[in-house]
């Protein structure tokens, strides 16, 4: 018995030989080095089960062999050996087959271990790539912050340049004022010069008259003096004549004496008459002229005084004019410098505008990369505060702080099992991109949404929709007149398009507002007078596979040019939207409302164009029929709402499938999903708001909404083929 060979339980380092009873066959068991096995963990359970099976088989052989030996020990030892050999031959083949099966499974295990090592290396490589992507994301965020700081500096420079231009304008106004003042002074000087010229002309005229009078007086005096000489000449002549006459008189005394006497008498009479004329006419005239001359002298002296005063004033004016002229020259010189500075500033502004245009293109590219890094499909959760009629217990919701490293935020929901005997509550864990608690306002929510609105202005398809149970605050989030997502979005678009005008961009903003009621499209901006024909008007959804744009036929399109137009459009749509009162919500929306904004921009400087579409959707609330207790028309509405939301869930499930590129995605199962086809594929950006109630009696609906939101959050945007 001690010579019988046994089956080894462990494989040795060297090949082991199991001799057959005939000695012709050998069972080779390969060693560990021949198989090149690499075990990184303990062998699996199947290997242990096979080893145990071999051990049991061996023990069975041993147990059978001794039993036969004891039965036949007293009979014959030779018979016992023959029986043992026969038994061994019948079972050794089965044992060899089992060992071959074992080694095949070990080889399969080795192959699986190799695959495990390969997958582990690939996982490490993927982790390294992920770390690189995270580093690149942080680098891009830092670059974006730098670019934003640069934009702020550029804005500050523009403000300073505007101030410089305003100061230059003020100086220009002062220059014009000085110029006008100088022209006024010039006119005053011309007026004063004309007055002075008139005075000089008057003075010259008075002097001319005075000189004429003086000449006349001098002429009279000369005449008077000339009369004495004439008299002397006459006397001499008379004397000569007298002598001549006396000689003749001697000759002709008697003839000429009488004539001479008459002549002398006549001459004496002439002299007397002349003297009388002097006394009566010439001397009074001389006195009058003398008086006039004295008056003219006194006036001349007065005019001389006035002239001196005017000369002093003229000197003062000349000095002032010289000062003003110097000031004008200085102002002209400074204005030339300012004009040069203004030209330099204009040139710099042109360069700055060109840089801003380039920066705008870079900003759009970086903004799109940042949005893609953050995820083309994002999910935000918003918690509605507790109403007065609801349970005030909110301890079942616990929101963690925002994780800046991973860019996510977590929420835990605790559910107490009322219908089971278990007292241990269940805790469900969910993770989203952002969670807004009950204290966050619509403005806080929009601060996170504004970047997606910017993507629509950059020419991408953007979709923002609110999902949740009825009464969870979806309509308040999207359509609140004061600070809803839709009004704030339009205000943001107006502000941004106005600022882009300086960079050459001009935008055309149009909108459409529809609702999907009982899986039918209804135009909320239709003419109220023709509302009877709404059921006959057919609206079809059409997708352009080249431009990836979605259009709806026979829909009213309104141009948005100011906030007043937006308010009137929203008021008109809210009046025509289908609402009703249910047990779950007093003002329940019975349809899905979609506000579609088309943004078409063109840059006149670079020739760039962009066409973006922004879909702002307020989904109808999901309801359980057994809880809402609706019937008739409300029941039909609830069934259509739940069906469209279920189709949306089927689309999300299909997008999450690993074989989505080969599998059909059921977008056409409902009007809602078919309308959202281009928003869930390609380069579109989609944001989902999951609105939940913080009341504990709505925990089931809250869990259903959060589970659906988690599926959406894990969905990857599928590229268009």
XYZ file of C-alpha atoms in Angstrom:
721
model
C 0.000 0.000 0.000
C 2.847 2.307 0.683
C 4.163 1.816 -2.861
C 0.938 3.059 -4.533
C 1.456 6.445 -6.387
C -0.545 9.433 -5.192
C -1.869 12.532 -7.031
C -0.076 15.725 -5.937
C -2.219 18.618 -4.686
C 0.280 21.336 -5.628
C 2.265 21.819 -8.768
C 5.987 21.620 -8.073
C 8.722 23.651 -9.652
C 9.854 20.680 -11.809
C 7.592 18.605 -14.080
C 6.096 15.701 -12.102
C 5.584 12.259 -13.586
C 2.626 10.018 -12.655
C 3.421 6.518 -13.818
C 0.679 4.437 -15.287
C 0.234 0.832 -14.215
C 1.724 -0.405 -17.473
C 4.657 1.983 -17.314
C 4.075 3.192 -20.925
C 2.383 6.582 -20.199
C 3.536 9.622 -18.280
C 1.319 12.523 -17.074
C 3.250 15.790 -17.467
C 2.314 18.687 -15.168
C 3.936 21.924 -16.450
C 5.710 24.090 -13.925
C 5.034 27.732 -13.066
C 7.979 28.936 -15.157
C 6.719 27.145 -18.249
C 3.283 28.816 -18.032
C 4.780 32.273 -17.134
C 2.039 33.037 -14.679
C 1.831 36.419 -12.918
C -0.511 36.459 -9.980
C -1.265 39.852 -8.595
C -3.983 38.565 -6.268
C -5.185 35.293 -4.805
C -6.519 32.623 -7.259
C -10.209 32.826 -7.972
C -12.809 30.566 -6.390
C -13.083 28.275 -9.466
C -9.408 27.275 -9.124
C -9.938 26.404 -5.458
C -13.016 24.366 -6.328
C -11.070 22.393 -8.976
C -8.227 21.703 -6.539
C -10.708 20.592 -3.900
C -12.372 18.348 -6.467
C -9.022 16.661 -7.270
C -8.321 16.217 -3.582
C -11.741 14.636 -3.078
C -11.143 12.373 -6.079
C -7.815 11.296 -4.686
C -9.332 10.600 -1.271
C -12.060 8.574 -2.982
C -9.437 6.448 -4.728
C -7.574 5.956 -1.453
C -10.768 5.180 0.381
C -11.823 2.618 -2.207
C -8.425 0.980 -2.382
C -8.132 0.235 1.366
C -11.709 -1.069 1.494
C -11.026 -3.591 -1.248
C -7.751 -4.460 0.425
C -9.399 -5.200 3.776
C -12.082 -7.330 2.193
C -9.588 -9.436 0.348
C -6.676 -9.360 2.801
C -7.432 -12.734 4.261
C -7.965 -14.342 0.821
C -5.046 -13.608 -1.434
C -2.435 -10.854 -1.730
C -1.882 -11.499 -5.430
C -5.573 -11.009 -6.233
C -5.496 -7.768 -4.280
C -2.642 -6.410 -6.397
C -4.411 -7.316 -9.631
C -7.617 -5.630 -8.519
C -5.716 -2.521 -7.485
C -4.013 -2.325 -10.903
C -7.316 -2.732 -12.695
C -8.967 -0.035 -10.544
C -6.083 2.363 -11.102
C -6.290 1.937 -14.893
C -10.006 2.685 -14.897
C -9.633 5.976 -12.917
C -6.301 7.401 -14.000
C -7.694 8.556 -17.379
C -10.466 10.487 -15.628
C -7.902 12.058 -13.302
C -5.703 13.110 -16.256
C -8.715 14.705 -17.998
C -9.537 16.632 -14.857
C -5.959 17.842 -14.572
C -5.975 18.957 -18.242
C -9.216 20.864 -17.609
C -7.579 22.464 -14.570
C -4.550 23.609 -16.554
C -6.742 25.034 -19.327
C -8.640 27.082 -16.768
C -5.342 28.199 -15.245
C -4.173 29.377 -18.679
C -7.463 31.274 -19.099
C -6.885 32.825 -15.659
C -3.385 33.876 -16.727
C -4.815 35.494 -19.853
C -7.419 37.316 -17.742
C -4.679 38.493 -15.374
C -2.720 39.826 -18.351
C -5.845 41.650 -19.531
C -6.268 43.013 -16.022
C -2.705 44.345 -16.066
C -3.293 45.883 -19.525
C -6.503 47.543 -18.369
C -4.736 48.784 -15.277
C -2.002 50.392 -17.400
C -4.653 51.935 -19.689
C -6.467 53.253 -16.625
C -3.230 54.840 -15.421
C -2.675 56.423 -18.839
C -6.245 57.713 -18.829
C -5.699 59.107 -15.341
C -2.540 60.868 -16.559
C -4.470 62.300 -19.527
C -7.239 63.392 -17.154
C -4.709 65.155 -14.940
C -3.287 66.880 -18.030
C -6.791 67.956 -19.067
C -7.475 69.309 -15.557
C -4.161 71.198 -15.662
C -5.019 72.568 -19.107
C -8.445 73.570 -17.816
C -6.868 75.472 -14.928
C -4.378 77.035 -17.323
C -7.207 78.120 -19.635
C -9.143 79.505 -16.657
C -6.082 81.489 -15.606
C -5.648 82.729 -19.181
C -9.324 83.681 -19.244
C -8.903 85.603 -15.996
C -5.876 87.363 -17.473
C -7.872 88.229 -20.587
C -10.711 89.536 -18.399
C -8.224 91.665 -16.466
C -6.860 92.910 -19.790
C -10.371 93.790 -20.910
C -10.896 95.671 -17.651
C -7.645 97.555 -18.216
C -8.723 98.354 -21.761
C -12.050 99.610 -20.443
C -10.211 101.788 -17.904
C -7.973 103.099 -20.702
C -11.070 103.865 -22.783
C -12.556 105.744 -19.825
C -9.335 107.745 -19.425
C -9.253 108.443 -23.157
C -12.883 109.577 -23.040
C -11.968 111.921 -20.170
C -9.032 113.289 -22.195
C -11.356 113.819 -25.172
C -13.855 115.578 -22.919
C -11.106 117.832 -21.564
C -9.954 118.493 -25.134
C -13.546 119.329 -26.062
C -13.728 121.697 -23.089
C -10.495 123.376 -24.193
C -11.858 123.615 -27.719
C -14.976 125.310 -26.371
C -12.807 127.720 -24.383
C -10.756 128.378 -27.538
C -13.931 129.126 -29.466
C -15.068 131.382 -26.628
C -11.718 133.192 -26.705
C -11.950 133.441 -30.486
C -15.453 134.912 -30.239
C -14.238 137.292 -27.555
C -11.328 138.324 -29.774
C -13.686 138.930 -32.680
C -15.924 140.964 -30.374
C -12.905 142.960 -29.223
C -11.914 143.390 -32.859
C -15.359 144.762 -33.663
C -15.115 147.058 -30.637
C -11.703 148.223 -31.779
C -13.021 148.856 -35.287
C -15.903 150.840 -33.790
C -13.512 152.808 -31.594
C -11.243 153.402 -34.588
C -14.158 154.639 -36.644
C -15.168 156.970 -33.794
C -11.552 158.100 -33.481
C -11.345 158.629 -37.249
C -14.556 160.632 -37.146
C -13.095 162.717 -34.336
C -9.884 163.228 -36.290
C -11.886 164.254 -39.344
C -13.819 166.752 -37.242
C -10.577 168.077 -35.744
C -9.027 168.358 -39.196
C -12.120 170.150 -40.444
C -11.938 172.586 -37.490
C -8.230 173.107 -38.108
C -8.903 173.656 -41.832
C -11.579 176.235 -40.985
C -9.232 177.820 -38.467
C -6.439 177.979 -41.042
C -8.882 179.465 -43.565
C -9.956 182.057 -41.038
C -6.352 182.820 -40.158
C -5.485 183.120 -43.840
C -8.448 185.382 -44.351
C -7.405 187.529 -41.384
C -3.822 187.605 -42.639
C -5.125 188.594 -46.058
C -7.119 191.386 -44.553
C -4.065 192.521 -42.583
C -1.970 192.370 -45.703
C -4.583 194.381 -47.464
C -4.513 196.935 -44.673
C -0.694 197.070 -44.825
C -0.852 197.190 -48.595
C -3.179 200.225 -48.418
C -0.443 202.360 -46.670
C 2.119 201.415 -49.292
C -0.412 202.144 -51.983
C -1.080 205.464 -50.393
C 2.629 206.171 -50.248
C 3.026 205.159 -53.859
C 0.068 207.226 -54.772
C 1.489 210.091 -52.824
C 4.789 209.690 -54.570
C 3.013 209.445 -57.818
C 0.984 212.416 -56.896
C 4.057 214.234 -55.897
C 5.586 213.355 -59.180
C 2.462 214.327 -60.905
C 2.387 217.417 -58.797
C 5.799 218.365 -59.874
C 4.901 217.479 -63.390
C 1.636 219.224 -63.065
C 3.219 222.094 -61.325
C 5.528 222.412 -64.227
C 2.579 222.004 -66.475
C 0.587 224.149 -64.162
C 3.023 226.800 -64.574
C 2.345 226.274 -68.121
C -1.256 225.424 -67.877
C -2.159 226.673 -64.413
C -5.318 228.013 -65.308
C -6.347 224.901 -67.233
C -5.320 222.252 -64.778
C -5.743 224.011 -61.465
C -9.424 223.430 -61.474
C -9.057 219.818 -62.575
C -6.422 219.161 -59.958
C -8.551 220.661 -57.293
C -11.399 218.424 -58.271
C -9.215 215.416 -58.256
C -7.847 216.163 -54.797
C -11.311 216.757 -53.541
C -12.442 213.517 -55.020
C -9.412 211.685 -53.597
C -10.001 213.098 -50.169
C -13.575 211.952 -50.369
C -12.443 208.446 -51.379
C -10.067 208.280 -48.440
C -12.782 209.325 -46.090
C -15.090 206.730 -47.555
C -12.398 204.101 -47.229
C -11.786 204.967 -43.614
C -15.510 204.839 -42.970
C -15.568 201.430 -44.600
C -12.742 200.300 -42.340
C -14.528 201.505 -39.255
C -17.950 200.181 -40.192
C -17.206 196.884 -42.007
C -13.672 195.549 -41.850
C -12.880 196.091 -38.151
C -16.166 194.450 -36.942
C -15.430 191.501 -39.199
C -11.926 191.257 -37.781
C -13.363 191.294 -34.230
C -15.850 188.576 -35.135
C -13.152 186.446 -36.720
C -10.921 186.983 -33.683
C -13.727 185.824 -31.378
C -14.264 182.781 -33.548
C -10.580 182.064 -33.498
C -10.519 182.193 -29.688
C -13.510 179.845 -29.514
C -11.813 177.512 -31.968
C -8.651 177.568 -29.818
C -10.642 176.709 -26.675
C -12.408 173.843 -28.514
C -9.072 172.737 -29.898
C -7.644 172.594 -26.373
C -10.640 170.570 -25.198
C -10.264 168.196 -28.138
C -6.557 167.898 -27.329
C -7.450 166.838 -23.786
C -10.010 164.331 -25.088
C -7.420 163.092 -27.594
C -4.904 162.555 -24.795
C -7.480 160.639 -22.777
C -8.368 158.554 -25.818
C -4.685 157.968 -26.485
C -4.249 156.627 -22.938
C -7.254 154.400 -23.401
C -5.914 153.319 -26.788
C -2.564 152.445 -25.216
C -4.361 150.379 -22.551
C -6.407 148.673 -25.240
C -3.285 148.043 -27.314
C -1.556 146.473 -24.312
C -4.633 144.372 -23.602
C -4.829 143.391 -27.263
C -1.170 142.395 -27.139
C -1.834 140.277 -24.040
C -4.851 138.705 -25.683
C -2.826 138.101 -28.826
C -0.168 136.344 -26.760
C -2.844 134.304 -25.025
C -4.381 133.444 -28.398
C -0.963 132.387 -29.709
C -0.426 130.255 -26.623
C -3.900 128.773 -27.002
C -3.182 128.042 -30.668
C 0.091 126.368 -29.754
C -1.583 124.360 -27.005
C -4.480 123.531 -29.360
C -1.976 122.260 -31.908
C -0.494 120.027 -29.226
C -3.969 118.901 -28.201
C -4.914 118.228 -31.819
C -1.774 116.137 -32.149
C -2.607 114.299 -28.940
C -6.175 113.775 -30.143
C -4.869 112.369 -33.430
C -2.530 110.078 -31.494
C -5.407 109.029 -29.260
C -7.598 108.365 -32.316
C -4.861 106.218 -33.840
C -4.451 104.383 -30.562
C -8.216 103.930 -30.362
C -8.197 102.411 -33.842
C -5.456 100.010 -32.739
C -7.350 99.269 -29.515
C -10.536 98.575 -31.489
C -8.633 96.212 -33.775
C -7.155 94.481 -30.737
C -10.612 94.299 -29.160
C -11.969 92.663 -32.311
C -9.167 90.093 -32.198
C -9.665 89.622 -28.460
C -13.391 89.122 -29.049
C -12.630 86.279 -31.489
C -10.156 84.745 -29.025
C -12.663 85.208 -26.195
C -15.328 83.340 -28.141
C -12.950 80.432 -28.781
C -11.745 80.278 -25.173
C -15.286 80.691 -23.859
C -16.480 77.761 -25.963
C -13.516 75.611 -24.817
C -14.287 76.507 -21.198
C -17.942 75.600 -21.639
C -16.968 72.284 -23.236
C -14.603 71.546 -20.339
C -17.398 72.265 -17.891
C -19.680 70.000 -19.912
C -21.996 70.579 -22.850
C -24.784 69.027 -20.749
C -25.019 70.413 -17.226
C -27.541 69.944 -14.447
C -28.330 72.476 -11.729
C -30.586 71.623 -8.799
C -32.808 74.217 -7.133
C -34.651 73.655 -3.859
C -37.975 75.417 -3.371
C -38.747 76.779 0.116
C -41.461 75.123 2.192
C -44.988 76.508 1.777
C -47.264 77.232 4.743
C -49.581 74.334 3.994
C -46.715 71.832 3.714
C -44.698 69.998 6.330
C -42.005 72.266 7.754
C -39.531 69.412 8.286
C -36.559 69.730 5.880
C -34.017 67.609 7.750
C -34.205 64.933 5.052
C -32.197 67.183 2.690
C -28.516 67.851 3.317
C -26.538 69.950 0.816
C -22.728 69.848 0.899
C -20.455 72.759 0.123
C -19.398 73.346 -3.459
C -16.310 71.348 -4.463
C -14.032 73.809 -6.277
C -11.594 71.076 -7.286
C -14.096 68.895 -9.151
C -16.627 71.637 -9.918
C -19.541 69.684 -8.387
C -21.886 69.824 -5.399
C -23.559 66.963 -3.550
C -26.947 66.472 -1.914
C -28.124 63.650 0.365
C -31.812 62.705 0.606
C -32.977 60.600 3.564
C -36.142 58.548 3.166
C -37.947 56.801 6.040
C -39.607 53.535 4.994
C -43.133 53.918 6.368
C -44.576 50.801 4.673
C -41.888 48.402 5.941
C -40.966 47.201 9.387
C -37.400 48.492 9.037
C -36.597 51.499 11.249
C -33.332 52.313 9.452
C -33.829 55.207 6.999
C -32.359 55.045 3.514
C -29.963 57.766 2.350
C -29.612 58.523 -1.363
C -26.582 60.366 -2.680
C -26.674 62.680 -5.731
C -24.039 64.888 -7.380
C -24.722 67.864 -9.686
C -22.850 70.796 -11.212
C -24.485 73.296 -8.855
C -27.166 73.241 -6.147
C -29.169 76.336 -5.181
C -30.716 76.271 -1.730
C -33.918 77.950 -0.565
C -32.184 81.278 0.137
C -30.778 81.775 -3.391
C -32.690 84.248 -5.560
C -33.371 84.158 -9.292
C -30.557 86.680 -9.777
C -28.113 84.294 -8.097
C -29.325 81.552 -10.412
C -28.912 83.729 -13.497
C -25.317 84.574 -12.574
C -24.526 80.908 -13.313
C -26.670 80.822 -16.469
C -25.235 83.988 -18.075
C -22.225 82.170 -19.561
C -24.494 79.836 -21.541
C -26.460 82.824 -22.834
C -23.108 84.201 -23.987
C -22.565 80.977 -26.000
C -25.847 81.636 -27.841
C -24.570 85.110 -28.774
C -21.374 83.444 -30.029
C -23.393 81.351 -32.514
C -24.159 78.070 -30.705
C -27.432 76.274 -29.970
C -28.249 76.653 -26.280
C -31.123 75.005 -24.440
C -32.161 75.731 -20.832
C -35.105 73.783 -19.437
C -36.675 73.371 -16.004
C -37.780 69.892 -14.897
C -39.533 68.727 -11.740
C -42.788 67.811 -10.099
C -45.746 70.146 -10.335
C -45.519 73.053 -7.912
C -41.729 72.820 -7.498
C -41.022 76.360 -8.803
C -40.212 75.792 -12.481
C -42.382 78.606 -13.859
C -41.170 80.979 -11.124
C -37.572 80.198 -12.075
C -38.091 80.662 -15.811
C -40.913 83.220 -16.221
C -41.097 85.404 -13.103
C -41.738 88.911 -14.559
C -39.213 90.690 -12.333
C -36.198 88.357 -12.220
C -37.008 85.165 -14.116
C -34.424 83.489 -16.313
C -36.186 84.605 -19.520
C -36.496 88.370 -18.665
C -32.946 88.530 -17.274
C -31.644 86.672 -20.327
C -33.178 89.228 -22.713
C -31.776 92.118 -20.635
C -28.336 90.476 -20.742
C -28.610 90.042 -24.528
C -29.573 93.711 -25.009
C -26.683 94.931 -22.824
C -24.117 92.701 -24.494
C -25.217 93.477 -28.075
C -25.099 97.194 -27.252
C -21.518 96.862 -25.969
C -20.519 94.853 -29.070
C -21.569 97.694 -31.390
C -18.253 99.424 -30.616
C -16.465 96.363 -32.033
C -18.445 96.347 -35.272
C -21.085 93.732 -34.333
C -24.736 94.306 -35.196
C -27.342 91.806 -34.015
C -30.868 91.012 -35.121
C -32.957 89.492 -32.293
C -36.218 87.662 -33.047
C -38.301 85.336 -30.920
C -41.030 82.699 -31.061
C -43.148 81.443 -28.171
C -44.957 78.111 -28.382
C -46.449 75.512 -26.085
C -46.825 71.748 -26.518
C -50.328 70.973 -25.271
C -51.554 67.360 -25.513
C -48.601 66.692 -27.878
C -49.775 69.487 -30.229
C -47.839 72.679 -30.959
C -49.734 75.901 -30.147
C -48.531 79.388 -31.125
C -48.663 81.636 -28.037
C -48.004 84.804 -30.091
C -50.850 84.278 -32.537
C -53.405 86.943 -33.296
C -56.162 86.638 -30.698
C -58.835 87.598 -33.251
C -57.994 84.519 -35.329
C -57.848 82.131 -32.367
C -60.723 80.081 -33.827
C -58.402 78.902 -36.601
C -55.613 77.676 -34.293
C -56.807 74.084 -34.402
C -56.782 74.119 -38.189
C -53.247 75.599 -38.409
C -50.662 72.851 -38.666
C -47.208 73.331 -37.156
C -44.395 71.023 -38.265
C -40.897 70.708 -36.795
C -38.159 70.700 -39.417
C -34.431 70.100 -38.889
C -31.744 71.317 -41.273
C -29.067 68.614 -41.095
C -26.422 70.854 -42.681
C -26.759 73.914 -40.442
C -28.256 71.936 -37.497
C -31.016 74.544 -37.143
C -34.584 73.778 -36.131
C -37.593 75.631 -37.533
C -41.342 75.397 -36.896
C -43.785 76.161 -39.686
C -46.639 78.704 -39.435
C -45.294 80.268 -36.228
C -45.472 83.986 -35.437
C -42.043 85.630 -35.229
C -41.572 88.881 -33.272
C -38.584 91.202 -33.428
C -37.180 92.187 -30.033
C -35.837 95.742 -30.012
C -36.438 96.899 -26.426
C -37.519 95.636 -23.012
C -41.046 96.996 -23.508
C -41.525 94.680 -26.495
C -40.234 91.733 -24.452
C -42.640 92.457 -21.595
C -45.601 92.690 -23.956
C -44.616 89.393 -25.647
C -44.307 87.581 -22.293
C -47.625 88.991 -21.043
C -49.399 87.952 -24.221
C -47.940 84.436 -24.056
C -48.786 84.009 -20.356
C -52.432 84.920 -21.051
C -52.721 82.318 -23.832
C -50.824 79.520 -22.050
C -52.845 76.533 -20.806
C -53.083 76.438 -16.991
C -55.522 74.781 -14.601
C -56.012 74.021 -10.933
C -55.251 70.532 -9.601
C -54.967 69.000 -6.172
C -51.181 69.226 -6.371
C -50.972 72.823 -7.605
C -53.545 75.610 -7.723
C -51.966 77.181 -10.840
C -50.542 74.159 -12.627
C -49.047 74.538 -16.116
C -50.757 71.998 -18.374
C -48.285 72.317 -21.243
C -44.588 72.637 -22.042
C -43.744 76.243 -22.973
C -40.750 76.963 -25.246
C -39.422 80.507 -25.713
C -37.146 80.478 -28.790
C -34.717 83.375 -29.360
C -32.838 83.639 -32.680
C -29.630 85.704 -32.561
C -28.126 86.694 -35.936
C -24.963 88.813 -35.755
C -22.656 90.317 -38.372
C -19.371 92.170 -37.935
C -19.002 94.969 -40.480
C -15.262 95.244 -39.794
C -14.220 91.594 -40.205
C -17.161 90.164 -42.179
C -17.779 87.512 -39.491
C -21.287 86.152 -38.998
C -22.890 84.158 -36.223
C -26.303 82.557 -35.862
C -27.288 81.215 -32.461
C -30.517 79.836 -31.069
C -31.569 79.974 -27.436
C -34.381 77.661 -26.268
C -35.802 78.534 -22.835
C -38.208 75.772 -21.796
C -40.613 75.538 -18.880
C -41.643 71.867 -18.768
C -44.993 70.893 -17.329
C -44.767 69.198 -13.938
C -44.842 65.436 -13.640
C -47.796 64.119 -11.633
C -48.921 60.773 -10.304
C -52.529 60.228 -11.263
C -53.392 58.476 -8.011
C -52.059 61.473 -6.054
C -53.374 64.292 -8.273
C -56.931 62.779 -8.420
C -57.685 64.244 -11.849
C -60.285 63.140 -14.356
C -61.756 64.202 -17.669
C -59.729 66.832 -19.517
C -57.190 67.159 -16.670
C -56.574 63.406 -16.811
C -55.954 63.572 -20.548
C -53.525 66.480 -20.046
C -51.675 64.601 -17.294
C -51.329 61.506 -19.468
C -49.844 63.534 -22.347
C -47.470 65.367 -19.966
C -46.244 62.112 -18.380
C -45.900 60.497 -21.812
C -43.711 63.321 -23.195
C -41.545 63.304 -20.058
C -41.249 59.529 -20.350
C -40.129 59.937 -23.984
C -37.541 62.452 -22.779
C -36.313 59.813 -20.321
C -36.093 57.234 -23.135
C -33.961 59.648 -25.173
C -31.647 60.254 -22.208
C -31.386 56.486 -21.638
C -30.519 55.938 -25.313
C -27.883 58.676 -25.218
C -26.289 57.037 -22.165
C -26.015 53.704 -23.993
C -22.416 52.820 -24.962
C -23.605 51.707 -28.399
C -25.488 54.961 -29.020
C -23.758 55.520 -32.371
C -25.274 52.285 -33.638
C -28.553 52.423 -31.761
C -31.590 54.408 -32.827
C -32.383 57.381 -30.541
C -36.194 57.823 -30.288
C -36.375 61.596 -30.815
C -39.574 61.280 -32.886
C -41.618 59.623 -30.135
C -42.922 63.012 -28.994
C -43.001 66.598 -30.188
C -40.922 67.696 -27.174
C -37.997 65.325 -27.813
C -38.086 65.953 -31.567
C -37.874 69.697 -30.915
C -34.889 69.146 -28.579
C -32.988 66.921 -31.053
C -30.406 69.547 -32.050
C -30.074 70.661 -28.409
C -28.928 67.190 -27.284
C -26.507 66.517 -30.155
C -23.552 68.195 -31.850
C -21.903 71.303 -30.368
C -25.023 72.460 -28.523
C -25.016 73.536 -24.876
C -27.803 72.224 -22.651
C -28.584 73.171 -19.058
C -31.241 71.403 -16.993
C -32.767 72.846 -13.833
C -34.184 70.112 -11.625
C -36.611 71.838 -9.271
C -37.482 69.980 -6.079
C -39.566 70.728 -3.016
C -37.935 70.887 0.402
C -41.073 69.478 2.111
C -40.672 65.981 3.551
C -44.071 64.805 2.269
C -42.759 65.184 -1.317
C -39.696 63.000 -0.802
C -40.823 60.357 -3.344
C -41.311 62.925 -6.110
C -37.999 64.541 -5.117
C -36.150 61.228 -5.469
C -37.725 60.545 -8.864
C -36.716 64.003 -10.131
C -33.159 63.671 -8.784
C -32.724 60.200 -10.314
C -33.777 61.513 -13.718
C -31.461 64.522 -13.309
C -28.557 62.181 -12.466
C -29.140 60.310 -15.724
C -29.106 63.611 -17.611
C -25.936 64.691 -15.771
C -24.130 61.521 -16.860
C -25.227 61.957 -20.492
C -22.565 62.870 -23.042
C -23.343 65.128 -25.985
C -23.367 63.035 -29.164
C -21.630 64.512 -32.200
C -23.625 64.922 -35.397
C -22.790 62.407 -38.074
